[in-house]
């Protein structure tokens, strides 16, 4: 389905990405917003904010906890870690320049979430092969389109014949329906690049300790593929029927169209709260 | 161990599908040398060090060859390969249950050895020793993520006795090849006593249309650099991001393809140099 519905894309749409149109979850999400909020500029820089900074810092701490099992000074160590990631240097500079009150607010939230993570996130068995910030990509249409993601945590033997991989995305903010679209996008890439799809994809909410587990099903993958086709065509500037589908509720009153609630959660998700399993 | 990794492991140990005719390497070497001389033409300038990244740049992003290299500064991406290889080696020896368990002790051992002896086996030991806990954890995490696909692809414990992880790069230069120096870097050499060795290469990104020559290039440089060692039977490439594993069986045709790819890359560089003022290329 992906190949056939993207086969007519012009190579011109990929020129700015170096000959291939790189599709990420953020680009898809921006492209598939309702026409009022849509942004198909693939290179748009997100505005920095305290929630975004908190998310980046907690991501670093999650990686640290998974890898070495402990955090001492959350804010200090998160900033150190962020400083090691070259692409994050603008964000680090932005944090370094925050007014004292904002910095204190950010530090407080990072500390709170770090302690929750350290208390609740279990030590993973090394034989499960946990790895963090794994870069994954799948090529379509002879390499013209590349689906690309960096998953916060993957466990299970990679590239296996059986569905043994699970992917976890960390979110420091509140739950949103769109997060499951991100999970399905990860599942889709994994399914395309490996002999077997992952058996589960999940979002871990570090504010609350909730783990939202989405089993990977045929219907879920088809849904992800449809969404991917629609977003990719928009990003490529190609014709699509997506305008008939994606008016968000806040814009419905102005458009006169029926609201669309995003992708439906057809597979019953499991929402778990991880117990506190080790001392902070 | 899965059927897939057992099959991949058997592939490393298989007898070569092609025997190399006598004088193969000599013929390919002569072709390479004369091709380099033709490609360089009147171009002058600094030595050209050819490696896989250079071959890819010349083919896919030739405009980048004229850009100055960034000043070197340590970062996690420069550590993950050597630390990751040591992690895989430690796991293959049976000392740890997986890369996540190995990475901390392996890094600590390297730093301790440097502190005791002053000898930098991996070069990054002083840098890693000076990092705080947050930065250090990023380095370790990068190494685990790099090492895991390599660890999971093959049954390394069964290969450990006949495998060298990492090791010095293969290097070849010759007066006849002028300023062109070849360098080959492989992640593992699997050399059972009774068959030609297999080389394993971990590659960033996804395979391009020149992947066969790129893998064969590693066998070519190894053959030129170590004429007394049997020519590799095959080179297996892993592209973990794309979850792709491909292999090229080494025969005269594949070695010629690799040599021609080197010549093409040198020609691209020579063209760029001829177009630039002499002060820029020196």
Coordinates of C-alpha atoms in Angstrom, one line a residue:
Chain A
X1 CA 0.0 0.0 0.0
X2 CA 2.7 2.4 0.9
X3 CA 4.7 1.8 -2.2
X4 CA 1.7 1.9 -4.6
X5 CA 0.3 5.1 -3.1
X6 CA 3.6 6.9 -3.1
X7 CA 4.9 5.7 -6.4
X8 CA 3.9 8.8 -8.3
X9 CA 5.9 11.2 -6.1
X10 CA 8.3 13.4 -7.9
X11 CA 12.0 13.4 -7.0
X12 CA 11.8 17.2 -6.9
X13 CA 10.0 16.9 -3.6
X14 CA 13.0 15.2 -2.1
X15 CA 15.7 17.5 -3.4
X16 CA 15.9 19.6 -0.2
X17 CA 16.6 16.4 1.9
X18 CA 19.5 15.4 -0.3
X19 CA 17.6 13.3 -2.8
X20 CA 15.3 11.5 -0.4
X21 CA 12.2 12.8 1.4
X22 CA 12.8 12.1 5.0
X23 CA 9.6 11.6 7.0
X24 CA 9.8 11.8 10.7
X25 CA 7.0 11.6 13.3
X26 CA 7.2 15.3 13.9
X27 CA 7.1 16.2 10.3
X28 CA 4.1 13.9 9.8
X29 CA 2.3 15.4 12.8
X30 CA 2.9 18.9 11.6
X31 CA 1.8 18.1 8.0
X32 CA -1.4 16.3 9.2
X33 CA -2.7 19.1 11.4
X34 CA -5.9 20.7 10.2
X35 CA -5.5 23.2 7.4
X36 CA -5.4 26.1 9.8
X37 CA -2.4 24.7 11.8
X38 CA -0.7 22.6 9.1
X39 CA 2.9 23.1 8.4
X40 CA 4.6 21.2 5.6
X41 CA 7.9 23.1 6.0
X42 CA 10.0 20.1 6.8
X43 CA 12.8 22.2 8.2
X44 CA 10.8 24.3 10.6
X45 CA 12.5 24.9 14.0
X46 CA 10.3 24.3 17.0
X47 CA 10.1 27.2 19.3
X48 CA 11.8 26.5 22.6
X49 CA 9.7 26.4 25.7
X50 CA 9.9 25.1 29.3
X51 CA 7.9 21.9 28.5
X52 CA 10.1 21.2 25.5
X53 CA 13.3 21.8 27.5
X54 CA 11.9 19.6 30.3
X55 CA 11.2 16.8 27.8
X56 CA 14.7 16.9 26.3
X57 CA 16.3 16.9 29.8
X58 CA 14.1 14.0 31.0
X59 CA 14.9 12.1 27.8
X60 CA 18.6 12.4 28.7
X61 CA 18.0 11.2 32.3
X62 CA 15.9 8.3 31.1
X63 CA 18.8 7.2 28.9
X64 CA 21.1 7.6 31.9
X65 CA 18.9 5.5 34.2
X66 CA 18.5 2.8 31.6
X67 CA 22.2 2.7 30.9
X68 CA 23.8 3.2 34.3
X69 CA 20.9 2.8 36.7
X70 CA 21.2 6.0 38.7
X71 CA 21.1 9.8 38.7
X72 CA 22.8 12.0 41.3
X73 CA 22.1 15.6 40.5
X74 CA 19.3 15.4 37.9
X75 CA 19.5 18.9 36.4
X76 CA 23.2 19.1 36.3
X77 CA 23.6 15.7 34.8
X78 CA 20.9 16.2 32.3
X79 CA 22.5 19.4 31.1
X80 CA 25.8 17.6 30.9
X81 CA 24.2 14.9 28.8
X82 CA 22.4 17.4 26.6
X83 CA 25.7 19.1 26.0
X84 CA 27.1 15.9 24.5
X85 CA 24.4 15.9 21.8
X86 CA 25.6 18.4 19.2
X87 CA 22.2 19.0 17.7
X88 CA 20.9 20.1 21.1
X89 CA 23.3 22.9 21.5
X90 CA 20.8 25.6 20.6
X91 CA 18.4 24.3 23.2
X92 CA 21.2 24.1 25.8
X93 CA 22.1 27.7 25.1
X94 CA 18.4 28.6 25.5
X95 CA 18.3 26.9 28.9
X96 CA 21.5 28.5 30.0
X97 CA 20.0 31.9 29.2
X98 CA 16.7 31.4 31.1
X99 CA 15.8 33.9 33.8
X100 CA 16.4 32.5 37.4
X101 CA 12.7 32.0 38.1
X102 CA 12.1 30.0 34.9
X103 CA 15.3 28.0 35.5
X104 CA 14.1 27.2 39.0
X105 CA 10.8 26.0 37.7
X106 CA 12.5 23.8 35.1
X107 CA 14.9 22.4 37.7
X108 CA 12.0 21.6 40.0
X109 CA 10.1 19.7 37.3
X110 CA 13.2 17.9 36.1
X111 CA 14.1 16.9 39.6
X112 CA 10.5 15.6 40.3
X113 CA 10.4 13.6 37.1
X114 CA 13.9 12.2 37.6
X115 CA 13.1 11.0 41.0
X116 CA 9.9 9.3 39.8
X117 CA 11.8 7.7 37.0
X118 CA 14.5 6.4 39.3
X119 CA 11.9 5.1 41.7
X120 CA 9.7 3.4 39.2
X121 CA 11.6 2.5 36.1
X122 CA 12.8 -1.1 36.5
X123 CA 16.4 -2.3 35.8
X124 CA 16.3 -4.1 32.5
X125 CA 17.8 -7.6 32.1
X126 CA 20.9 -7.2 29.9
X127 CA 19.9 -10.2 27.9
X128 CA 16.9 -8.3 26.7
X129 CA 19.4 -6.1 24.8
X130 CA 18.1 -2.7 25.9
X131 CA 19.4 0.2 23.8
X132 CA 18.5 3.8 23.8
X133 CA 18.1 6.5 21.1
X134 CA 18.2 3.8 18.4
X135 CA 18.1 5.3 15.0
X136 CA 15.8 3.4 12.7
X137 CA 14.9 4.0 9.1
X138 CA 13.0 2.3 6.2
X139 CA 13.2 3.2 2.6
X140 CA 10.3 3.4 0.2
X141 CA 9.8 3.9 -3.5
X142 CA 13.4 3.0 -4.3
X143 CA 14.9 5.2 -1.7
X144 CA 12.9 8.4 -2.7
X145 CA 11.1 8.3 0.7
X146 CA 12.8 7.5 3.9
X147 CA 10.8 6.9 7.1
X148 CA 13.1 7.8 10.0
X149 CA 12.9 7.8 13.7
X150 CA 15.0 7.7 16.9
X151 CA 13.3 5.5 19.5
X152 CA 13.9 6.3 23.2
X153 CA 14.2 2.7 24.2
X154 CA 14.1 -0.6 22.3
X155 CA 14.4 -4.1 23.9
X156 CA 14.6 -7.5 22.3
X157 CA 16.8 -9.0 19.6
X158 CA 16.9 -6.7 16.6
X159 CA 16.2 -7.9 13.1
X160 CA 14.7 -11.2 14.3
X161 CA 12.3 -13.5 12.5
X162 CA 9.9 -13.3 15.4
X163 CA 8.2 -10.4 17.0
X164 CA 10.5 -10.0 20.0
X165 CA 11.2 -6.2 19.9
X166 CA 9.3 -3.7 22.1
X167 CA 9.8 0.0 21.7
X168 CA 9.2 2.6 24.5
X169 CA 8.8 6.3 23.9
X170 CA 9.2 8.6 26.9
X171 CA 6.9 11.6 27.4
X172 CA 7.4 14.1 30.1
X173 CA 4.1 15.9 29.3
X174 CA 0.5 15.0 29.5
X175 CA -1.1 12.2 27.6
X176 CA -2.4 13.1 24.1
X177 CA -4.2 10.9 21.5
X178 CA -1.5 11.8 19.0
X179 CA 1.1 10.0 21.0
X180 CA -0.4 6.7 19.8
X181 CA 0.1 7.9 16.2
X182 CA 3.8 8.3 17.1
X183 CA 3.8 4.7 18.4
X184 CA 2.2 3.3 15.3
X185 CA 4.7 5.2 13.2
X186 CA 7.5 3.5 15.1
X187 CA 5.8 0.1 14.7
X188 CA 5.4 0.8 11.0
X189 CA 9.1 1.5 10.5
X190 CA 10.1 -1.5 12.5
X191 CA 7.7 -3.7 10.5
X192 CA 9.1 -2.4 7.2
X193 CA 12.7 -2.8 8.1
X194 CA 12.6 -6.1 9.9
X195 CA 11.3 -9.6 9.1
X196 CA 8.9 -9.2 12.0
X197 CA 7.1 -6.2 13.5
X198 CA 7.6 -5.3 17.1
X199 CA 5.3 -7.1 19.5
X200 CA 4.4 -3.9 21.4
X201 CA 5.0 -0.2 21.4
X202 CA 4.5 1.9 24.4
X203 CA 4.6 5.4 25.8
X204 CA 6.0 5.9 29.3
X205 CA 4.7 9.1 31.0
X206 CA 7.4 10.2 33.4
X207 CA 5.1 12.7 35.2
X208 CA 2.6 10.0 36.3
X209 CA 4.4 6.7 35.8
X210 CA 1.8 5.4 33.4
X211 CA 2.9 3.0 30.7
X212 CA 0.5 3.1 27.7
X213 CA 1.1 -0.1 25.9
X214 CA -0.2 -0.6 22.3
X215 CA -0.1 -4.1 20.9
X216 CA 1.1 -4.1 17.3
X217 CA -1.7 -5.4 15.1
X218 CA -2.4 -5.7 11.4
X219 CA -5.1 -3.0 11.6
X220 CA -2.8 -0.7 13.6
X221 CA -0.1 -1.0 11.0
X222 CA -2.5 -0.4 8.1
X223 CA -3.8 2.7 9.9
X224 CA -0.2 3.9 10.4
X225 CA 0.5 3.3 6.7
X226 CA -2.5 5.3 5.7
X227 CA -1.5 8.2 7.9
X228 CA 2.0 8.0 6.6
X229 CA 0.8 8.1 3.0
X230 CA -1.3 11.1 3.6
X231 CA 1.4 13.0 5.5
X232 CA 4.1 12.0 3.0
X233 CA 2.1 13.2 0.1
X234 CA 1.5 16.6 1.8
X235 CA 5.2 16.9 2.6
X236 CA 6.1 16.2 -1.0
X237 CA 3.5 18.7 -2.2
X238 CA 1.6 16.0 -4.0
X239 CA -2.2 15.7 -4.3
X240 CA -3.9 14.1 -1.4
X241 CA -7.5 13.7 -0.1
X242 CA -6.4 14.5 3.5
X243 CA -8.1 17.9 3.5
X244 CA -11.4 16.1 3.8
X245 CA -10.3 14.3 7.0
X246 CA -8.3 16.4 9.4
X247 CA -10.1 19.4 10.7
X248 CA -9.4 19.6 14.4
X249 CA -12.2 20.3 16.9
X250 CA -11.0 23.8 17.7
X251 CA -11.3 24.8 14.0
X252 CA -14.6 22.9 13.3
X253 CA -16.8 25.8 14.2
X254 CA -15.1 28.0 11.6
X255 CA -15.0 25.3 8.9
X256 CA -18.4 23.9 9.3
X257 CA -17.0 20.4 9.1
X258 CA -17.4 17.5 11.4
X259 CA -14.5 17.1 13.9
X260 CA -12.1 14.2 13.5
X261 CA -10.6 12.9 16.6
X262 CA -7.4 11.6 15.1
X263 CA -6.8 7.9 14.6
X264 CA -9.2 5.8 16.5
X265 CA -7.8 3.5 19.2
X266 CA -9.3 0.3 18.0
X267 CA -7.0 -2.0 19.8
X268 CA -7.7 -2.0 23.4
X269 CA -4.6 -0.4 25.0
X270 CA -3.2 -1.5 28.3
X271 CA -2.4 1.4 30.7
X272 CA -0.2 0.3 33.5
X273 CA 1.4 2.3 36.3
X274 CA 4.8 1.0 37.1
X275 CA 5.2 0.4 40.8
X276 CA 8.1 1.8 42.7
X277 CA 10.7 -0.9 42.3
X278 CA 13.9 0.6 43.7
X279 CA 15.2 3.3 45.9
X280 CA 15.8 6.7 44.4
Chain B
X1 CA 20.3 -17.7 19.5
X2 CA 17.9 -17.4 16.6
X3 CA 17.8 -19.3 13.4
X4 CA 18.7 -16.0 11.6
X5 CA 21.8 -15.4 13.7
X6 CA 22.9 -19.0 13.3
X7 CA 22.5 -18.7 9.5
X8 CA 24.4 -15.5 9.5
X9 CA 27.2 -17.1 11.6
X10 CA 27.3 -20.1 9.2
X11 CA 27.7 -17.6 6.4
X12 CA 30.8 -16.2 7.9
X13 CA 32.3 -19.7 8.2
X14 CA 31.3 -21.0 4.8
X15 CA 33.9 -22.0 2.3
X16 CA 34.3 -19.3 -0.4
X17 CA 32.1 -19.6 -3.4
X18 CA 35.0 -18.6 -5.6
X19 CA 38.6 -19.5 -5.7
X20 CA 40.9 -16.7 -6.5
X21 CA 43.1 -17.3 -9.5
X22 CA 46.9 -17.0 -9.1
X23 CA 48.1 -13.5 -9.5
X24 CA 44.6 -11.9 -8.9
X25 CA 45.9 -9.4 -6.3
X26 CA 48.9 -8.5 -8.5
X27 CA 46.7 -7.8 -11.5
X28 CA 44.2 -5.7 -9.5
X29 CA 47.1 -3.8 -7.9
X30 CA 48.5 -3.0 -11.3
X31 CA 45.2 -1.8 -12.5
X32 CA 44.7 0.3 -9.4
X33 CA 48.1 1.9 -9.7
X34 CA 47.8 2.8 -13.3
X35 CA 44.3 4.0 -12.8
X36 CA 45.3 6.3 -10.0
X37 CA 48.1 7.7 -12.1
X38 CA 45.7 8.5 -14.9
X39 CA 43.1 9.9 -12.5
X40 CA 45.5 12.2 -10.7
X41 CA 46.9 13.7 -14.0
X42 CA 48.4 17.1 -13.3
X43 CA 46.6 17.6 -10.0
X44 CA 48.7 18.4 -7.0
X45 CA 48.1 18.9 -3.3
X46 CA 47.9 17.1 0.0
X47 CA 47.9 13.3 0.2
X48 CA 44.6 11.7 -0.4
X49 CA 43.6 9.2 2.2
X50 CA 41.0 6.9 0.8
X51 CA 38.6 5.1 3.1
X52 CA 34.9 4.1 3.0
X53 CA 33.6 7.5 4.0
X54 CA 35.7 9.1 1.3
X55 CA 34.5 6.7 -1.4
X56 CA 30.9 7.5 -0.4
X57 CA 31.5 11.2 -0.4
X58 CA 33.1 11.1 -3.8
X59 CA 30.1 9.2 -5.2
X60 CA 27.2 10.7 -3.5
X61 CA 28.3 14.1 -2.2
X62 CA 31.3 15.1 -4.3
X63 CA 30.8 18.8 -3.4
X64 CA 31.6 18.0 0.2
X65 CA 35.2 16.9 -0.7
X66 CA 36.2 20.5 -1.1
X67 CA 35.1 21.4 2.4
X68 CA 37.6 21.7 5.1
X69 CA 37.6 19.1 7.8
X70 CA 36.2 20.1 11.2
X71 CA 38.8 20.5 14.0
X72 CA 38.8 17.3 16.0
X73 CA 37.1 17.2 19.3
X74 CA 36.0 14.2 21.2
X75 CA 32.4 13.4 21.2
X76 CA 30.4 10.2 21.9
X77 CA 30.2 9.3 18.2
X78 CA 34.0 9.0 18.1
X79 CA 34.0 6.6 21.1
X80 CA 31.1 4.3 20.4
X81 CA 32.8 2.1 17.8
X82 CA 36.0 1.3 19.8
X83 CA 34.1 1.0 23.1
X84 CA 31.3 -0.9 21.4
X85 CA 33.8 -3.4 19.9
X86 CA 35.4 -4.0 23.2
X87 CA 31.9 -4.5 24.6
X88 CA 31.1 -7.1 22.0
X89 CA 34.4 -8.8 22.6
X90 CA 33.8 -9.0 26.3
X91 CA 30.3 -10.4 25.7
X92 CA 31.7 -13.0 23.2
X93 CA 34.1 -14.1 25.9
X94 CA 31.1 -14.9 28.1
X95 CA 32.0 -12.3 30.7
X96 CA 28.6 -10.4 30.4
X97 CA 25.1 -11.2 29.5
X98 CA 24.8 -8.4 27.0
X99 CA 26.2 -5.0 25.9
X100 CA 24.2 -3.1 28.6
X101 CA 25.9 -5.1 31.3
X102 CA 29.3 -4.9 29.8
X103 CA 29.7 -1.3 28.9
X104 CA 30.3 0.2 32.3
X105 CA 32.9 -2.3 33.5
X106 CA 34.7 -2.3 30.1
X107 CA 34.9 1.5 30.1
X108 CA 36.1 1.5 33.8
X109 CA 38.7 -1.1 33.0
X110 CA 40.1 1.0 30.1
X111 CA 40.3 4.1 32.2
X112 CA 41.9 2.2 35.1
X113 CA 44.5 0.8 32.8
X114 CA 45.3 4.2 31.4
X115 CA 45.6 5.6 35.0
X116 CA 47.9 2.8 36.0
X117 CA 50.2 2.7 33.0
X118 CA 49.6 6.0 31.1
X119 CA 49.0 3.9 28.0
X120 CA 46.0 4.9 26.0
X121 CA 44.7 1.7 24.3
X122 CA 41.7 3.5 22.9
X123 CA 42.9 7.1 23.0
X124 CA 39.6 8.4 24.6
X125 CA 40.5 7.2 28.1
X126 CA 41.6 10.7 29.5
X127 CA 38.6 12.4 27.9
X128 CA 36.1 9.8 29.3
X129 CA 37.8 10.0 32.7
X130 CA 37.2 13.8 32.8
X131 CA 33.5 13.6 32.1
X132 CA 30.8 14.0 34.7
X133 CA 28.2 11.3 35.3
X134 CA 25.6 12.8 32.9
X135 CA 28.0 13.1 30.0
X136 CA 29.7 9.8 30.7
X137 CA 26.3 8.0 30.6
X138 CA 25.7 9.4 27.1
X139 CA 29.0 8.0 25.9
X140 CA 28.2 4.6 27.4
X141 CA 24.6 4.6 26.0
X142 CA 25.9 5.4 22.5
X143 CA 28.3 2.5 22.7
X144 CA 25.6 0.1 23.8
X145 CA 23.3 1.2 21.0
X146 CA 26.1 0.8 18.5
X147 CA 27.2 -2.6 19.8
X148 CA 23.8 -4.3 20.2
X149 CA 23.0 -5.0 16.5
X150 CA 26.6 -6.3 15.9
X151 CA 26.3 -8.5 19.0
X152 CA 22.9 -9.8 18.1
X153 CA 23.6 -10.6 14.4
X154 CA 26.1 -13.4 14.9
X155 CA 26.7 -16.2 17.4
X156 CA 29.9 -14.5 18.6
X157 CA 30.7 -16.9 21.4
X158 CA 31.1 -19.7 18.9
X159 CA 33.4 -17.5 16.8
X160 CA 35.5 -15.8 19.5
X161 CA 38.5 -18.1 19.2
X162 CA 38.9 -17.2 15.5
X163 CA 37.9 -13.5 15.6
X164 CA 39.7 -10.3 16.0
X165 CA 37.5 -7.4 16.9
X166 CA 38.6 -4.1 15.5
X167 CA 42.4 -4.1 15.4
X168 CA 44.6 -1.7 13.4
X169 CA 43.3 -0.3 10.2
X170 CA 44.6 -1.8 7.0
X171 CA 46.8 0.7 5.2
X172 CA 48.4 0.6 1.8
X173 CA 50.5 3.1 -0.1
X174 CA 53.0 2.8 -2.9
X175 CA 55.4 5.1 -4.6
X176 CA 53.6 4.2 -7.8
X177 CA 50.3 5.4 -6.4
X178 CA 51.8 8.8 -5.5
X179 CA 49.9 10.7 -2.9
X180 CA 47.0 8.3 -2.7
X181 CA 46.9 6.2 0.5
X182 CA 44.3 3.5 1.1
X183 CA 42.8 2.8 4.5
X184 CA 40.4 0.0 5.4
X185 CA 38.6 -0.4 8.7
X186 CA 36.6 -3.5 9.6
X187 CA 34.8 -4.3 12.8
X188 CA 35.7 -7.9 12.9
X189 CA 37.9 -10.5 11.1
X190 CA 36.7 -14.0 11.4
X191 CA 39.5 -16.4 10.3
X192 CA 39.0 -20.1 11.0
X193 CA 42.2 -22.0 10.4
X194 CA 41.1 -23.9 7.3
X195 CA 39.2 -21.3 5.3
X196 CA 39.8 -17.8 4.0
X197 CA 38.8 -15.1 6.5
X198 CA 35.5 -13.2 6.5
X199 CA 35.4 -9.5 7.3
X200 CA 32.5 -7.7 9.0
X201 CA 31.8 -4.0 8.5
X202 CA 29.2 -1.9 10.3
X203 CA 28.0 0.9 8.2
X204 CA 26.0 4.0 9.0
X205 CA 22.8 4.8 7.0
X206 CA 21.5 2.5 4.3
X207 CA 23.3 0.7 1.5
X208 CA 23.6 2.9 -1.7
X209 CA 24.0 1.5 -5.2
X210 CA 27.7 1.2 -4.7
X211 CA 27.6 -1.1 -1.7
X212 CA 29.3 -4.0 -3.4
X213 CA 32.4 -2.1 -4.3
X214 CA 32.4 -0.5 -0.8
X215 CA 32.5 -3.9 0.9
X216 CA 34.9 -5.3 -1.6
X217 CA 37.2 -2.3 -1.0
X218 CA 37.8 -3.5 2.5
X219 CA 39.0 -6.9 1.2
X220 CA 41.1 -5.1 -1.4
X221 CA 42.9 -2.9 1.1
X222 CA 43.4 -5.9 3.5
X223 CA 44.9 -7.9 0.6
X224 CA 47.2 -5.1 -0.4
X225 CA 48.3 -4.3 3.1
X226 CA 48.9 -7.9 4.2
X227 CA 50.0 -9.9 1.2
X228 CA 50.9 -12.9 3.4
X229 CA 47.4 -13.2 4.8
X230 CA 44.8 -15.1 2.6
X231 CA 42.5 -12.8 0.7
X232 CA 39.1 -12.5 2.5
X233 CA 36.5 -14.9 1.2
X234 CA 33.7 -12.4 1.7
X235 CA 32.9 -9.1 3.4
X236 CA 29.6 -8.9 5.3
X237 CA 28.1 -5.4 5.8
X238 CA 25.6 -4.5 8.5
X239 CA 23.5 -1.4 8.2
X240 CA 21.8 -1.5 11.6
X241 CA 19.6 1.6 11.1
X242 CA 18.1 0.0 8.0
X243 CA 18.3 -3.6 9.6
X244 CA 20.1 -4.8 6.5
X245 CA 22.8 -7.4 6.2
X246 CA 24.5 -7.9 2.8
X247 CA 27.6 -9.7 1.8
X248 CA 29.9 -9.7 -1.2
X249 CA 31.9 -12.7 -2.1
X250 CA 35.4 -11.7 -3.0
X251 CA 36.6 -12.7 -6.4
X252 CA 38.6 -10.9 -9.1
X253 CA 35.6 -9.1 -10.5
X254 CA 34.7 -7.7 -7.1
X255 CA 38.2 -6.6 -6.4
X256 CA 38.4 -4.9 -9.8
X257 CA 35.2 -3.1 -9.0
X258 CA 36.6 -1.9 -5.8
X259 CA 39.8 -0.7 -7.5
X260 CA 37.8 1.1 -10.1
X261 CA 35.7 2.8 -7.4
X262 CA 38.9 4.1 -5.8
X263 CA 40.1 5.4 -9.2
X264 CA 36.7 7.1 -9.7
X265 CA 37.0 8.8 -6.3
X266 CA 40.5 9.9 -7.0
X267 CA 39.4 11.4 -10.3
X268 CA 36.6 13.4 -8.6
X269 CA 39.1 14.8 -6.1
X270 CA 41.6 15.6 -8.9
X271 CA 39.0 17.4 -10.8
X272 CA 38.1 19.5 -7.8
X273 CA 41.7 20.2 -7.1
X274 CA 42.4 21.3 -10.6
X275 CA 39.5 23.7 -10.3
X276 CA 40.7 25.3 -7.1
X277 CA 43.6 27.7 -6.6
X278 CA 46.8 26.0 -5.6
X279 CA 46.9 27.7 -2.2
X280 CA 43.6 26.0 -1.3
X281 CA 44.6 22.4 -2.1
X282 CA 48.1 22.3 -0.7

